PDB file of C-alpha atoms in Angstrom:
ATOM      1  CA  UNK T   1      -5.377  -0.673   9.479  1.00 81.00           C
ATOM      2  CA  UNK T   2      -9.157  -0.472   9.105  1.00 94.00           C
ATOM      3  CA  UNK T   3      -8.876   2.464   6.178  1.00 96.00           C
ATOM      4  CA  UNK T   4      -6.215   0.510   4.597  1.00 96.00           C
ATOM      5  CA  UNK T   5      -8.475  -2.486   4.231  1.00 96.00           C
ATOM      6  CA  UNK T   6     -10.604   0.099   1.498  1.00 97.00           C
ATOM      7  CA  UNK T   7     -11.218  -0.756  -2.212  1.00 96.00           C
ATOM      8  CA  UNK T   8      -9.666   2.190  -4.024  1.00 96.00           C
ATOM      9  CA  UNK T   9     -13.469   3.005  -5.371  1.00 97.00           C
ATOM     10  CA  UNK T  10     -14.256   2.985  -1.213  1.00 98.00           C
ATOM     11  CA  UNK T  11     -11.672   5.229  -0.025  1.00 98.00           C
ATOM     12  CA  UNK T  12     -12.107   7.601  -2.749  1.00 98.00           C
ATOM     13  CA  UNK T  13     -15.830   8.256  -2.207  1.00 98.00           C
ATOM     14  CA  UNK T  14     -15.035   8.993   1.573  1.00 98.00           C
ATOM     15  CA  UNK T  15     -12.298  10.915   1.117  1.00 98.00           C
ATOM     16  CA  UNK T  16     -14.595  13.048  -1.797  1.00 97.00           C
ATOM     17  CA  UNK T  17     -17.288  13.103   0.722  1.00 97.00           C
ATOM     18  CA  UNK T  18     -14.598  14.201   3.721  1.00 97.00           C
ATOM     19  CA  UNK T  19     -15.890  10.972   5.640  1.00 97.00           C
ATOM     20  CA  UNK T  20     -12.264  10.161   5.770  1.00 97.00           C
ATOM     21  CA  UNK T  21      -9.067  12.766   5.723  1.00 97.00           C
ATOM     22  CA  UNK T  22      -6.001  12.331   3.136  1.00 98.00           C
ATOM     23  CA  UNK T  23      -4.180  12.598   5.880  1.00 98.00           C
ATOM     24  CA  UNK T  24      -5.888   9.717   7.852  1.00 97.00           C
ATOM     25  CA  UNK T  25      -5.756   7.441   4.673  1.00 98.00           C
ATOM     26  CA  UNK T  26      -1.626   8.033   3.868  1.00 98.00           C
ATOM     27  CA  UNK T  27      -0.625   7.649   7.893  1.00 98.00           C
ATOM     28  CA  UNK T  28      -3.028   4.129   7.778  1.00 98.00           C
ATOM     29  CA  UNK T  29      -0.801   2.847   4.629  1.00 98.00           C
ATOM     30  CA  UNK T  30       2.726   4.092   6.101  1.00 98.00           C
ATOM     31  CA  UNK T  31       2.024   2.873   9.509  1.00 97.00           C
ATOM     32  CA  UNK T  32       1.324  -0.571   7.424  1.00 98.00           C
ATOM     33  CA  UNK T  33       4.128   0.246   5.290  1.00 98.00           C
ATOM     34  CA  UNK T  34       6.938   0.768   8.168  1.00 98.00           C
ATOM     35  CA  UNK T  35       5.262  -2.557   9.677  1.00 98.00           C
ATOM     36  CA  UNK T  36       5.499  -4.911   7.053  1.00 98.00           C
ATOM     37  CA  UNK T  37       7.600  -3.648   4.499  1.00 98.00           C
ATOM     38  CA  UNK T  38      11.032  -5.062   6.807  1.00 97.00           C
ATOM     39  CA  UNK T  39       9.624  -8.553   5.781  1.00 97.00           C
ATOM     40  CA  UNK T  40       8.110  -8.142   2.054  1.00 97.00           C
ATOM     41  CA  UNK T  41      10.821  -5.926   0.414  1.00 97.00           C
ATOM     42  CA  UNK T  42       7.964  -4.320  -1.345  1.00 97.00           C
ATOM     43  CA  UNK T  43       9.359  -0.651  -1.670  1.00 98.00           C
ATOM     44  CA  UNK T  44      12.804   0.393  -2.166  1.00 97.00           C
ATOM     45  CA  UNK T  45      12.095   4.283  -1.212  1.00 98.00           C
ATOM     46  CA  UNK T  46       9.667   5.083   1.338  1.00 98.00           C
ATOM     47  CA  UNK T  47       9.098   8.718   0.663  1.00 98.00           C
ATOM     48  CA  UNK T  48       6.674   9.287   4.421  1.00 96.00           C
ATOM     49  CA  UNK T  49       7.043  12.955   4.876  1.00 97.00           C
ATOM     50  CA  UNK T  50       6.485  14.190   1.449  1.00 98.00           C
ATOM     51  CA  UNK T  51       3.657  11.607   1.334  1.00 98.00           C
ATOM     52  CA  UNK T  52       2.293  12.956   4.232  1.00 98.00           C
ATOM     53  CA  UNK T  53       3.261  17.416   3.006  1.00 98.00           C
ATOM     54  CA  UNK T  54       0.829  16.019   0.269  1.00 98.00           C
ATOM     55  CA  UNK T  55      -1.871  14.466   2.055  1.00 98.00           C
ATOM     56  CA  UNK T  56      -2.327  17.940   3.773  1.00 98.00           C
ATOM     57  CA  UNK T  57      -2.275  20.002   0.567  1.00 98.00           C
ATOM     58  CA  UNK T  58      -5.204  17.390  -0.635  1.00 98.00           C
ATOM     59  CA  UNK T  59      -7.281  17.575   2.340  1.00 98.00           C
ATOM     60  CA  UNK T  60      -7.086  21.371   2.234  1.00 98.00           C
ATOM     61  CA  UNK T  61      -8.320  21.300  -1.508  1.00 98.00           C
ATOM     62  CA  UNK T  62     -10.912  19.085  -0.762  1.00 98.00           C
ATOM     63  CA  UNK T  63     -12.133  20.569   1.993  1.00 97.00           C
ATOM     64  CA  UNK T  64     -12.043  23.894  -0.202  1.00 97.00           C
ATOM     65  CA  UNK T  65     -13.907  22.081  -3.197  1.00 96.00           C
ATOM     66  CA  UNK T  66     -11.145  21.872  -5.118  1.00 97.00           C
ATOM     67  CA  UNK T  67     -11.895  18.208  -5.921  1.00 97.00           C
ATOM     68  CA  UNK T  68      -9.637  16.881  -8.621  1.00 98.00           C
ATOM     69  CA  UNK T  69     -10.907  13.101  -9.187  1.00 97.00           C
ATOM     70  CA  UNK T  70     -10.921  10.082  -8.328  1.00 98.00           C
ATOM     71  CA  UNK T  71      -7.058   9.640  -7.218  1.00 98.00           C
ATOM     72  CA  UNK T  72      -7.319  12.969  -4.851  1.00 98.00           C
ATOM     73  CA  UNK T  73      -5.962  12.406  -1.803  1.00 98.00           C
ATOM     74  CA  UNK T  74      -5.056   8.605  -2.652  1.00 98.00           C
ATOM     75  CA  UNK T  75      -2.134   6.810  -1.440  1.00 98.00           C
ATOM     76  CA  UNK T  76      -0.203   5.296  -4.191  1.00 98.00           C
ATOM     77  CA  UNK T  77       3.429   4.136  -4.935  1.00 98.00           C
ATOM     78  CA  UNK T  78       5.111   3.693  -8.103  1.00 98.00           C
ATOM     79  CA  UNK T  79       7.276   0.997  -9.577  1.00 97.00           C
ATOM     80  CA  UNK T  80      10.877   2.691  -9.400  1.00 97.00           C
ATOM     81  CA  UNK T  81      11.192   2.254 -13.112  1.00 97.00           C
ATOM     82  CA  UNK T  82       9.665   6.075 -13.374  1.00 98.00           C
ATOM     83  CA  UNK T  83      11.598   8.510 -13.305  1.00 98.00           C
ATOM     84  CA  UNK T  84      10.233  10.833 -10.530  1.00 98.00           C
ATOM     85  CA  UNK T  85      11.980  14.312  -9.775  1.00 98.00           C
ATOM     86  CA  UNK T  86      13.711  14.478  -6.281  1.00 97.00           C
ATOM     87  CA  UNK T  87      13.115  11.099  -5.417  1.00 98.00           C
ATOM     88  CA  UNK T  88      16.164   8.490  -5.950  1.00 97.00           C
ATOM     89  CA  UNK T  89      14.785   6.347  -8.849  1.00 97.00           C
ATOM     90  CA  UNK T  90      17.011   3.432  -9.140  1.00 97.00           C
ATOM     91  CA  UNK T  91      14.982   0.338 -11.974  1.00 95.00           C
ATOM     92  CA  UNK T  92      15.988  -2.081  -8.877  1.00 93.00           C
ATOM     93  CA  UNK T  93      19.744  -2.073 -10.221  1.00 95.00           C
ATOM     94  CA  UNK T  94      22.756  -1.142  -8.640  1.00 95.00           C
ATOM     95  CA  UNK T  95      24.261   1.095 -11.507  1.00 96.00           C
ATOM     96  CA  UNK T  96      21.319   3.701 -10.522  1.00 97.00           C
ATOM     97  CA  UNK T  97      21.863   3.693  -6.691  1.00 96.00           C
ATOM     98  CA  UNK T  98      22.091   7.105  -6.338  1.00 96.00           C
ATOM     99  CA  UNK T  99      19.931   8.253  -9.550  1.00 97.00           C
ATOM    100  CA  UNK T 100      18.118  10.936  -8.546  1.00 98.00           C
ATOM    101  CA  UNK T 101      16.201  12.382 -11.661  1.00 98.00           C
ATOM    102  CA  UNK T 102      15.172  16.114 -12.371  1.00 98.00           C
ATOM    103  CA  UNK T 103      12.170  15.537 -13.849  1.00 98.00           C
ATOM    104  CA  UNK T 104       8.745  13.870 -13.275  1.00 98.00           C
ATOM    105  CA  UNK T 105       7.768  10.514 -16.204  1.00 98.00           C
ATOM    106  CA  UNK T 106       4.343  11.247 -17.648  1.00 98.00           C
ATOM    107  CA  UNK T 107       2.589   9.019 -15.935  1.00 98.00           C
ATOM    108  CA  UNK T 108       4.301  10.635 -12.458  1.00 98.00           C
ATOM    109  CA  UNK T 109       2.977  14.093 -13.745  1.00 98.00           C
ATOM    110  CA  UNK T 110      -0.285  12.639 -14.154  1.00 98.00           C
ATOM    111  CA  UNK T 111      -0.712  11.259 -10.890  1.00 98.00           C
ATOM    112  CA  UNK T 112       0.329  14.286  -9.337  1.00 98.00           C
ATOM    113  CA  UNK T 113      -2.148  16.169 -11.710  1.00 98.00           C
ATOM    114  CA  UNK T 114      -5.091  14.147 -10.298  1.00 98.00           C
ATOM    115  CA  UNK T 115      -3.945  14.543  -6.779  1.00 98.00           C
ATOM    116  CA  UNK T 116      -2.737  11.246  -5.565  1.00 98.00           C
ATOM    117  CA  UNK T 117      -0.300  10.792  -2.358  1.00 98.00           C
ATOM    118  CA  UNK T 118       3.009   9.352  -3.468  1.00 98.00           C
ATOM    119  CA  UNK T 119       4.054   6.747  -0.629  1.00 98.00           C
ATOM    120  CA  UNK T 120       7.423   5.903  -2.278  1.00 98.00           C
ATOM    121  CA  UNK T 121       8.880   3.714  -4.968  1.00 98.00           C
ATOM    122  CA  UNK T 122       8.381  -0.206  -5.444  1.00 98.00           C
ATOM    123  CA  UNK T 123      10.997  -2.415  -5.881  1.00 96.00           C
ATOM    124  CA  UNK T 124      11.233  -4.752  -9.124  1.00 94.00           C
ATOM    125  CA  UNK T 125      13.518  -7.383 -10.739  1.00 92.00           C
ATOM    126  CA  UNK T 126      16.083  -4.654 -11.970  1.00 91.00           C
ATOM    127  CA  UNK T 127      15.832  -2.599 -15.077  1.00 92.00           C
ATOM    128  CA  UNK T 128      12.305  -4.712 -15.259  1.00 90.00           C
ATOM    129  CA  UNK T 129      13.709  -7.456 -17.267  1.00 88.00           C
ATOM    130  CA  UNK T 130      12.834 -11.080 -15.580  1.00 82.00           C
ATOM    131  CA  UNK T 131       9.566 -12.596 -13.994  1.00 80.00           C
ATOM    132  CA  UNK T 132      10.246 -13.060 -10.275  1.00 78.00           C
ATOM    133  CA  UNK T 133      11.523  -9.664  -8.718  1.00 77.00           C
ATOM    134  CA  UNK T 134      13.882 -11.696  -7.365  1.00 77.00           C
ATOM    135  CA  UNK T 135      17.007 -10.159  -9.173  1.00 77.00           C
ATOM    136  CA  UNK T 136      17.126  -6.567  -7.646  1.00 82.00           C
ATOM    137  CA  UNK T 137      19.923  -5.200  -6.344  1.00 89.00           C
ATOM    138  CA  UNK T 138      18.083  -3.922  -3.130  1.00 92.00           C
ATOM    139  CA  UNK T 139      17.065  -7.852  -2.617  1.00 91.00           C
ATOM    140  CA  UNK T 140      13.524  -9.984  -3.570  1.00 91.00           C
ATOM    141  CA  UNK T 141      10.437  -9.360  -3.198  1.00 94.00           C
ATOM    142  CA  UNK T 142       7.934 -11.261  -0.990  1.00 95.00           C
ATOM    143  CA  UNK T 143       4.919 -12.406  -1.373  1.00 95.00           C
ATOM    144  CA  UNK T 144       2.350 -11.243   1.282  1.00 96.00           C
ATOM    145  CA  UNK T 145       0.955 -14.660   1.439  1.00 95.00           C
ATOM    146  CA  UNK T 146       3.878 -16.777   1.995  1.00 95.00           C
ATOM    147  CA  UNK T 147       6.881 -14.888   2.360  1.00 92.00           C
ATOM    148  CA  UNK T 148       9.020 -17.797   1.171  1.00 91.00           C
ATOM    149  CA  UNK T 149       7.352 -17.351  -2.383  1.00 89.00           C
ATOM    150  CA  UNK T 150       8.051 -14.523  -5.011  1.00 87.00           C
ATOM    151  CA  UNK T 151       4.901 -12.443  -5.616  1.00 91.00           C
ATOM    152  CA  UNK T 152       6.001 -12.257  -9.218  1.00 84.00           C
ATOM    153  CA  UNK T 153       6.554 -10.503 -12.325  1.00 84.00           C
ATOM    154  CA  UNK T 154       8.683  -7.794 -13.013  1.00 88.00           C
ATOM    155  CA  UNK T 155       6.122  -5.329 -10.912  1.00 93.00           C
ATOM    156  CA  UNK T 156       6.706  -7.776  -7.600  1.00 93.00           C
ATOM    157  CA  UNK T 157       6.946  -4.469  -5.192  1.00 95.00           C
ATOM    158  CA  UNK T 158       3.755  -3.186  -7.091  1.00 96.00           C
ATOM    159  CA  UNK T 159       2.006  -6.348  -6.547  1.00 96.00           C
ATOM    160  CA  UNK T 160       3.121  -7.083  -2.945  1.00 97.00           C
ATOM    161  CA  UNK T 161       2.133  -3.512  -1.880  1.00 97.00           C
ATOM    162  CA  UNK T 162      -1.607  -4.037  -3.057  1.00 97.00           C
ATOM    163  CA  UNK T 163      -1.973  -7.901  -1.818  1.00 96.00           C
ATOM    164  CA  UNK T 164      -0.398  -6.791   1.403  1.00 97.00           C
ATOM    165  CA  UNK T 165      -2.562  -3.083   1.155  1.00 97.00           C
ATOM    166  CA  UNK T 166       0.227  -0.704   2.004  1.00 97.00           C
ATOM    167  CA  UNK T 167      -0.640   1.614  -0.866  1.00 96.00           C
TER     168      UNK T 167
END
C-alpha cells in the first residue's frame, strides 16, 4: 500500500530512476483495487493482467533507457466513456454491456504513447449525463470517505479511484 500512497510526480521520479519497478507500482494499486473496489464501485472493468503484460514491457524499456515521460510505467484507469480497443467500454449504461470497441479514443492512444499502465475502466453516471454517478447501470459510486455519500460528478469512478489511491 506504501507505493500507492505516491504523488504521481513521486512515483514517476522513482520509477524513472528504477528506485521502484512498473511492475511493483501496478500490483500495489490492483492489490488496493481488488480490496476496496467490492465496497466503492469505482471501476466497472478491472483489466489486472493486461495491466500487469504492460507493467513488464515498461520496466524492460526503462531499464533499457527507453524512457518515454512522465506517465511511463504509471498506473492509470480511464473513465469508461473512451472508447478503448479490446476492452468492453460500456458509458456506465446498459445498452453498451457488451460494447467492446476496435479502436483506441485519442486520448487512450496517447496514454499508451507515453507509456502508462491501464488498470481498467471507471464507472460513471451513464452516458456521463448527471452529477452523482449514482445512475449507472453497473450501480453508484462511493465515496472513499463515507461510503454512504456519492463522490460526485459524472467522473465519480475517476474521482473515487484517486481519493481512495487505487490508480
Amino acid at each position: 500500500d506504501e507505493l500507492a500512497m505516491l504523488s504521481l510526480a513521486d512515483a514517476s521520479e522513482l520509477v524513472r530512476r528504477k528506485r521502484v519497478s512498473p511492475v511493483e507500482l501496478t500490483r500495489a494499486c490492483h492489490g488496493r483495487v481488488e480490496r476496496l473496489n467490492p465496497r466503492l464501485n469505482a471501476f466497472i472493468t478491472v483489466t489486472g493482467e493486461q495491466a500487469l503484460v504492460d507493467a513488464r514491457a515498461a520496466e524492460r524499456e526503462i531499464a533499457n533507457g527507453r524512457w518515454r515521460g512522465p506517465l511511463h510505467g504509471i498506473p492509470v484507469a480511464l473513465k469508461d466513456l473512451f472508447d478503448t480497443a479490446g476492452v468492453r467500454t460500456t458509458a456506465g449504461s446498459e445498452v453498451f454491456a457488451d460494447r467492446v470497441p476496435t479502436e483506441d479514443a485519442e486520448v487512450v492512444r496517447r496514454l499508451k504513447t507515453a507509456g502508462a499502465v491501464i488498470l481498467g475502466k471507471l464507472n460513471m453516471h451513464e452516458f456521463a449525463y448527471g452529477d452523482s454517478s449514482a445512475q449507472s447501470h453497473y450501480g453508484p459510486v462511493r465515496n472513499p470517505w463515507d461510503v454512504s455519500r456519492v463522490p460526485g460528478g459524472s467522473s465519480g469512478g475517476s474521482a473515487a479511484a484517486v481519493a481512495a489511491r487505487l490508480c
